[in-house]
XYZ file of C-alpha atoms in Angstrom:
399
model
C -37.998 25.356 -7.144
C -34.315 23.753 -7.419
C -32.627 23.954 -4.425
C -29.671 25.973 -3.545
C -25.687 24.929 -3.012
C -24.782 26.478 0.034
C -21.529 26.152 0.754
C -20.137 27.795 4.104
C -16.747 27.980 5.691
C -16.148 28.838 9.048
C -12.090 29.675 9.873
C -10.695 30.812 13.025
C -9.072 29.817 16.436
C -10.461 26.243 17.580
C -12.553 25.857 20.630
C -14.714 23.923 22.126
C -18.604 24.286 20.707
C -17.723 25.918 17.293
C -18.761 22.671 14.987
C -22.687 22.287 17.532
C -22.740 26.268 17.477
C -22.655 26.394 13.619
C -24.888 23.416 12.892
C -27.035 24.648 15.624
C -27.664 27.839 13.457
C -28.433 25.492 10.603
C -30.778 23.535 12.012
C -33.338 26.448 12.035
C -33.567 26.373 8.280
C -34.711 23.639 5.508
C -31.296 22.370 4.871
C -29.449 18.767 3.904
C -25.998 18.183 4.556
C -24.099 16.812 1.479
C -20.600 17.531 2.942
C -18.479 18.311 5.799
C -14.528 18.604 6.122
C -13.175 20.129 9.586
C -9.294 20.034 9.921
C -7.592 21.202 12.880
C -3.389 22.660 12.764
C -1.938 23.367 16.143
C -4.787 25.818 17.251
C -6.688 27.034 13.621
C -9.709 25.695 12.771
C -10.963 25.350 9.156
C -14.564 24.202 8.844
C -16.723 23.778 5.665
C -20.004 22.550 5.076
C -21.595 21.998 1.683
C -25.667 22.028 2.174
C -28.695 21.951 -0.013
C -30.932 24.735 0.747
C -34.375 24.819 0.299
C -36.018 28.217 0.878
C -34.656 31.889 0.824
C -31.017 31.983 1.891
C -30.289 35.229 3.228
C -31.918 34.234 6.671
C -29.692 31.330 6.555
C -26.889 33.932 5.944
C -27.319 36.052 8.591
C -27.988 33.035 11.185
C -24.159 31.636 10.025
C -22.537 34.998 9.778
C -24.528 35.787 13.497
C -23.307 32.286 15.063
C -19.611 33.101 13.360
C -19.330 36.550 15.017
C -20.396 35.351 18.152
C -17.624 32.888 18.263
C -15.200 34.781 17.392
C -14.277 33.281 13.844
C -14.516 34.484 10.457
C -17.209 32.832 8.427
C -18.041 33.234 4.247
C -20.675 31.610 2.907
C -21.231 30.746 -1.340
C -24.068 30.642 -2.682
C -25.225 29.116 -6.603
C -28.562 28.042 -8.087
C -26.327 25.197 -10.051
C -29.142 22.458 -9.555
C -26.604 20.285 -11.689
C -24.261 20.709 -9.612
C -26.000 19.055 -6.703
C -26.819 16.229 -9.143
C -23.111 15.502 -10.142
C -21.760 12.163 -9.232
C -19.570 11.985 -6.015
C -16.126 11.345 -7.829
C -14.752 8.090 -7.184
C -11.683 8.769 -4.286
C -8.899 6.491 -2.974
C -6.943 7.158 -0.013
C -3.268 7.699 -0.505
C -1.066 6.844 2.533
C 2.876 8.771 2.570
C 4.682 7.287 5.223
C 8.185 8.768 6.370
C 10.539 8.107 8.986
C 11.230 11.154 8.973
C 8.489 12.706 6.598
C 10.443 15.496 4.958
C 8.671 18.751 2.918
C 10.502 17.777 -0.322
C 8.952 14.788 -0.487
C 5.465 15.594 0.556
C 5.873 18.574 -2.593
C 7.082 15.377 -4.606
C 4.018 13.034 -4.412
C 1.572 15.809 -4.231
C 2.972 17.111 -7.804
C 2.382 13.464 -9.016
C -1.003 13.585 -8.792
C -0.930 17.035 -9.518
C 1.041 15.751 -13.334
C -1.309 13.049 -13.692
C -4.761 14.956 -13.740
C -5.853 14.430 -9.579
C -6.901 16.956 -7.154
C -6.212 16.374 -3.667
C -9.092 16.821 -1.763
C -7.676 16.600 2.033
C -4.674 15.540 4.006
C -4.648 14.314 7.295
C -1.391 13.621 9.649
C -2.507 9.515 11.025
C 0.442 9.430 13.604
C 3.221 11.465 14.250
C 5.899 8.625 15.785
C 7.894 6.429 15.470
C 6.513 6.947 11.435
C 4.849 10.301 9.865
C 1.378 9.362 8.030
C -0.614 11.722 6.277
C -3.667 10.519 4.648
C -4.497 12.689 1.269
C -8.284 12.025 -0.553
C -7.425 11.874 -4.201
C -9.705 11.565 -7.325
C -10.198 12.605 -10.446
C -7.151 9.154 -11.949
C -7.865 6.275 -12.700
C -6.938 3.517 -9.892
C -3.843 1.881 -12.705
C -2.568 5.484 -13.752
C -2.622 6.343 -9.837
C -0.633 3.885 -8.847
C 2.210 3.770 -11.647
C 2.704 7.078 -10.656
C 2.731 6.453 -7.286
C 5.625 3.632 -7.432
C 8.125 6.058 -9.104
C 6.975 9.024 -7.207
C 7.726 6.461 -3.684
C 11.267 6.103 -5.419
C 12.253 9.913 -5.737
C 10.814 10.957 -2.504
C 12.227 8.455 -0.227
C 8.805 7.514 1.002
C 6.611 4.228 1.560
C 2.992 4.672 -0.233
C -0.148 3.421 -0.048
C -3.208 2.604 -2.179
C -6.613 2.413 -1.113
C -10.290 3.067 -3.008
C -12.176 4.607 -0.845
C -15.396 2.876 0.869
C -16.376 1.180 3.466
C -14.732 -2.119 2.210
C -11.118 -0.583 3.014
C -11.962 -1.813 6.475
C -12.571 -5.508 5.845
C -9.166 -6.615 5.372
C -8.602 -10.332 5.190
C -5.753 -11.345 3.341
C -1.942 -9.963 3.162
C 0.373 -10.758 0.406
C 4.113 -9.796 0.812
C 6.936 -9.842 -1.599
C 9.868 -11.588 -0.027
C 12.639 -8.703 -1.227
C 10.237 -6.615 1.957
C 10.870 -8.896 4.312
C 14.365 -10.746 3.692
C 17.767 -9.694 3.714
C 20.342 -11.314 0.987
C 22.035 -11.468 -2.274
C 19.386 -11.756 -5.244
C 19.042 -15.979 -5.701
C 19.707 -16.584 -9.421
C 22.764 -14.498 -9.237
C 23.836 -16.159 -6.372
C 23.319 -19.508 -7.559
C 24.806 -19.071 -10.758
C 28.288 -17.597 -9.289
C 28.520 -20.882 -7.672
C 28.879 -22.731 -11.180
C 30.716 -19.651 -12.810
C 28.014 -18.146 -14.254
C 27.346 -15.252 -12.274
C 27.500 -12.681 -14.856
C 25.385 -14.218 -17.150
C 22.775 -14.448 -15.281
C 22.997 -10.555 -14.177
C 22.998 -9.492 -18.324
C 19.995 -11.532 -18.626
C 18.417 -9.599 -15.978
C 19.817 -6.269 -16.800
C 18.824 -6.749 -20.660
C 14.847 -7.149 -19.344
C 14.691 -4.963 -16.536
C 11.797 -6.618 -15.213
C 12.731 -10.484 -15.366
C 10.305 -11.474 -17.429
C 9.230 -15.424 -17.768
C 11.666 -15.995 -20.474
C 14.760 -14.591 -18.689
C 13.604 -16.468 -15.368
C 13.786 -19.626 -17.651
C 17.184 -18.945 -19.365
C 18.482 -17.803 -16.062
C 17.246 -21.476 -14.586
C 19.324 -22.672 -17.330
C 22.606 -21.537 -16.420
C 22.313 -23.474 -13.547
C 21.836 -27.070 -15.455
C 24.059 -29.633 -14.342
C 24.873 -28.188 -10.844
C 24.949 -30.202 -7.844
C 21.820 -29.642 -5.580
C 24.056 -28.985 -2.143
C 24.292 -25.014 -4.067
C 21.009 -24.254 -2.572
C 22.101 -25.462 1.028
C 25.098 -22.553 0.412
C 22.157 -19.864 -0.598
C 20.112 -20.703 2.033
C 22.735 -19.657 4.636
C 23.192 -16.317 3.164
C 19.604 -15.547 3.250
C 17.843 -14.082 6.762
C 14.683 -12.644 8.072
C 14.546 -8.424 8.339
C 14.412 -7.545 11.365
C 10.805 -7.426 12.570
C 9.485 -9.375 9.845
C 8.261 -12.390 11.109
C 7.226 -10.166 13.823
C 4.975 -8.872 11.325
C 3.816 -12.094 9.708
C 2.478 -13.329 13.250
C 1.037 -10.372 13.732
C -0.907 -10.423 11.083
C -1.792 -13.865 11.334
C -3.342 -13.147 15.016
C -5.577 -10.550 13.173
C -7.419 -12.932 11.402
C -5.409 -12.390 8.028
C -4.576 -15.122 5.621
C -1.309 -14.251 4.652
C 1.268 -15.089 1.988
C 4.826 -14.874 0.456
C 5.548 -14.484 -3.456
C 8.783 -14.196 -4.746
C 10.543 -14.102 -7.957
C 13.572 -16.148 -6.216
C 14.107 -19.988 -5.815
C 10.976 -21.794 -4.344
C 13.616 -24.370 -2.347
C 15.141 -21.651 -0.473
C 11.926 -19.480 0.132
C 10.629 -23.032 1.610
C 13.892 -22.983 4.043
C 13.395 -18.933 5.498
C 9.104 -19.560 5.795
C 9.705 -23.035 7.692
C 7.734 -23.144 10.669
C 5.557 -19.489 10.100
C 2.073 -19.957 9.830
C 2.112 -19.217 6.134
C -0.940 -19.590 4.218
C 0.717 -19.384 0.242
C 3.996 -19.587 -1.123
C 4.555 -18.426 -4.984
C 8.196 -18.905 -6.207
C 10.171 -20.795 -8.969
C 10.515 -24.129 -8.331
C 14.186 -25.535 -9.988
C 13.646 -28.981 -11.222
C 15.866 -31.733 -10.300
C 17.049 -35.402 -10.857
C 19.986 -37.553 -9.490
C 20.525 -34.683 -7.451
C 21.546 -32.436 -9.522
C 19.544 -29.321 -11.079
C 18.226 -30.094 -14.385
C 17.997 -25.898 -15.530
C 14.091 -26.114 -15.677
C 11.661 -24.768 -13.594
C 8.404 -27.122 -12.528
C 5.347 -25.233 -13.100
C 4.537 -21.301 -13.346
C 6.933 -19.294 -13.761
C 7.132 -16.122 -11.332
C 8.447 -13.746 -12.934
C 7.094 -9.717 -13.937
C 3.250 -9.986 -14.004
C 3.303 -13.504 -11.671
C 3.085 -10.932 -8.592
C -0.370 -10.380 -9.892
C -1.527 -13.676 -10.714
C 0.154 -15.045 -7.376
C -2.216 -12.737 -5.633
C -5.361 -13.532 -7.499
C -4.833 -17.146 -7.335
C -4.383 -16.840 -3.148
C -7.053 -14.712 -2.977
C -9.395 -17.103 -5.153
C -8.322 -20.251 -3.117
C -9.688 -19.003 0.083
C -12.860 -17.004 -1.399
C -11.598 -13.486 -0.462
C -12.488 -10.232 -2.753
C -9.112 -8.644 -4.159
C -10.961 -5.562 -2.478
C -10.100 -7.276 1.264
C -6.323 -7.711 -0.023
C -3.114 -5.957 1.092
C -0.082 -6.694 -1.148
C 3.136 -4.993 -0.437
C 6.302 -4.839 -2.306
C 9.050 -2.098 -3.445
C 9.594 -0.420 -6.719
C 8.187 -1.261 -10.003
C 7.485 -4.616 -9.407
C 5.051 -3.502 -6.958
C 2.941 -1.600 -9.738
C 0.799 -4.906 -10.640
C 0.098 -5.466 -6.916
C -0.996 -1.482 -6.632
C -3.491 -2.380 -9.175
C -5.145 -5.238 -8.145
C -4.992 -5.425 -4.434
C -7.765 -3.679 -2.504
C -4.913 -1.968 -0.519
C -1.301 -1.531 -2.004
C 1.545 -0.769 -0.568
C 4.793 0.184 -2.515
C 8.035 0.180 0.202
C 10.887 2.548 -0.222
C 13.212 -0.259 1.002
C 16.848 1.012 1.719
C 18.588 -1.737 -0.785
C 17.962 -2.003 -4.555
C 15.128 -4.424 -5.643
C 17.715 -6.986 -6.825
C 21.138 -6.668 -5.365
C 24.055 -8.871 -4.103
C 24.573 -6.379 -1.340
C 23.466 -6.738 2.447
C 22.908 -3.717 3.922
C 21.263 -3.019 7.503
C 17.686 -3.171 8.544
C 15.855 -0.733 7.306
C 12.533 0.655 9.288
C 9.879 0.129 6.346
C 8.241 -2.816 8.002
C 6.736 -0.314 10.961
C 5.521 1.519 8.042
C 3.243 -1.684 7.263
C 2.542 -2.386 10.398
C 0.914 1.011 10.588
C -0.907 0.625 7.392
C -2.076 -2.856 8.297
C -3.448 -1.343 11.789
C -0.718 -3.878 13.718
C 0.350 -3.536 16.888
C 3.668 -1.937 16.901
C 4.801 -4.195 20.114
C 3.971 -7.670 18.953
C 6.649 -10.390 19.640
C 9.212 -11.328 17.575
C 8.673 -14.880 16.698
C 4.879 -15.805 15.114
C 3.222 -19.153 16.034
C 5.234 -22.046 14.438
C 1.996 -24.739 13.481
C 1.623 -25.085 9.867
C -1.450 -24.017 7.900
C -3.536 -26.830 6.042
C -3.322 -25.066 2.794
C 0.546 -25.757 3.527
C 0.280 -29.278 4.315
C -1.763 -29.955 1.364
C 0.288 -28.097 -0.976
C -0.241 -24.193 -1.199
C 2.886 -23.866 -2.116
């Protein structure tokens, strides 16, 4: 005799005893428990429990609708004879983090319609922590991880929110390795740009980048160009217009006291990311390194390029050099560029920073980074500045 798929859902005013009360009435009967949900707003309870029954159920009826009435809550139970429906595969679910500071309605509507548009079914939402951000945690399957988080990244943009990516298992506990995209964590014009209005060449350089979007390899390269022949003393001037967000190295040390490796890739200048990360206990650096010779640049860049995609390879290559699963990563960045990192890392985490991915302008701090704190489980309180020794992977060239 198949068994039966019971499911039963108790709803009502919350007290104390309801959840032992109802499984107390189960208990009498020849029942496994494939399921359970219980969600709690204000003071209204919603319970459900999916079970396997084996046996008659109408006693099991009456002993849930008995146990219901005597606590004062409503109670309906469903009943099929669907054995294949207690053999279907679990779906595969990832956790999907919408952070807000403040969380408004429009933009919880927002992301849940983009999983909605791209085939998902939200299984539950759950507020994390109400202050100083808004976290809800929503159980999503039924989209691929790649198609997920694509969506996600524009669906971040329109709503105004910071998002993140997690499959769902018990390996999205075991965190060991953070990757952060420097345009999260440091204020200042975009570098190329910069560099290349020092030699006259400013607008070039922001066609180039306008004509791919993305800054692909090619246009990293031809924007390195532009800057042939200039005298090296241009990156002294960028590095003086470039500073830490407030609360980021805060962040860094934070994480580094946790036990994570953790890591900076950029699609800037690797000279002047070298400058801001002096002294943080940094265990990678990806950037583009500009070649030069009689101190001057030559227009060439030594090595890989870092470019659209190198976020990606940055991270697989860190996570490779120190024997850590991509499913123990965190990457973070902000807006498309942050796609690639969504896919790979074992936790992603796409930032709704206040500035445009690549801008000249300097606007104020903006409060994302307590959104990643959050996400990374960090202590919202740690100090400022993170220890200063430098890491061996450092010293022997990680960078």
């Amino acid at each position: 005799m198949h068994p039966h798929s019971v499911l039963v859902t108790v709803t009502g005013h919350d007290r104390p005893g309801v959840t032992s009360a109802l499984f107390a009435a189960l208990a009498a009967h020849d029942v496994e428990v494939l399921d359970v949900e219980q969600v709690v707003i204000s003071d209204r309870l919603v319970l459900g429990v999916m079970l396997a029954l084996h046996g008659d159920p109408a006693p099991l009826r009456r002993a849930v609708t008995h146990a219901a009435e005597a606590l004062g809550t409503e109670v309906e139970v469903t009943i099929t004879e669907d054995p294949d429906e207690l053999a279907a595969q679990v779906p595969v679910r990832h956790h999907v983090l919408v952070l807000g500071r403040p969380l408004r309605a429009g933009a919880v509507g927002e992301m849940a319609r983009r999983i909605s548009d791209l085939g998902g079914n939200i299984h539950s939402i759950v507020r994390l922590t109400h202050r100083p951000v808004t976290a809800l945690e929503l159980v999503v399957s039924g989209v691929e991880p790649r198609r997920l988080g694509a969506g996600l990244v524009d669906g971040a943009a329109a709503a105004g929110v910071d998002v993140a990516v997690e499959r769902a298992g018990l390996q999205r506990r075991a965190k060991r390795l953070l990757l952060l995209d420097m345009d999260i964590v440091v204020v200042g014009p975009e570098p190329f740009a910069a560099l290349a209005d020092e030699v006259g060449r400013g607008e070039e350089s922001r066609r180039l980048l306008a004509a791919d979007g993305r800054s692909g390899a090619e246009v990293v390269r031809a924007r390195a160009a532009l800057l042939a022949g200039a005298p090296v003393e241009i990156l002294d001037t960028l590095r003086g217009r470039m500073r830490w967000a407030p609360g980021s190295r805060a962040l860094i040390g934070a994480a580094r006291r946790a036990g994570h490796r953790a890591g900076i890739v950029t699609p800037g200048v690797a000279q002047v990311a070298e400058h801001l990360v002096d002294g943080l206990a940094l265990d990678f650096l990806a950037a583009n390194r500009l070649e030069t010779a009689d101190g001057r640049l030559t227009g060439r860049i030594v090595g890989e390029v870092v470019g659209a995609g190198g976020r990606g390879r940055a991270l697989a290559r860190f996570a490779e050099s120190y024997g850590v699963p991509l499913t123990q990563s965190v990457a973070a960045g902000c807006g498309q560029d942050a796609a690639e990192l969504l896919r790979l890392a074992g936790l992603g985490v796409v930032l709704d920073v206040a500035r445009p991915v690549r801008s000249d302008a300097e606007p104020g701090p903006s409060a994302h980074l307590d959104a990643l704190r959050f996400v990374l489980g960090l202590r919202m309180d740690d100090p400022e500045d993170p220890p200063r020794q430098a890491t061996d992977a450092l010293a022997a060239g990680g960078r």
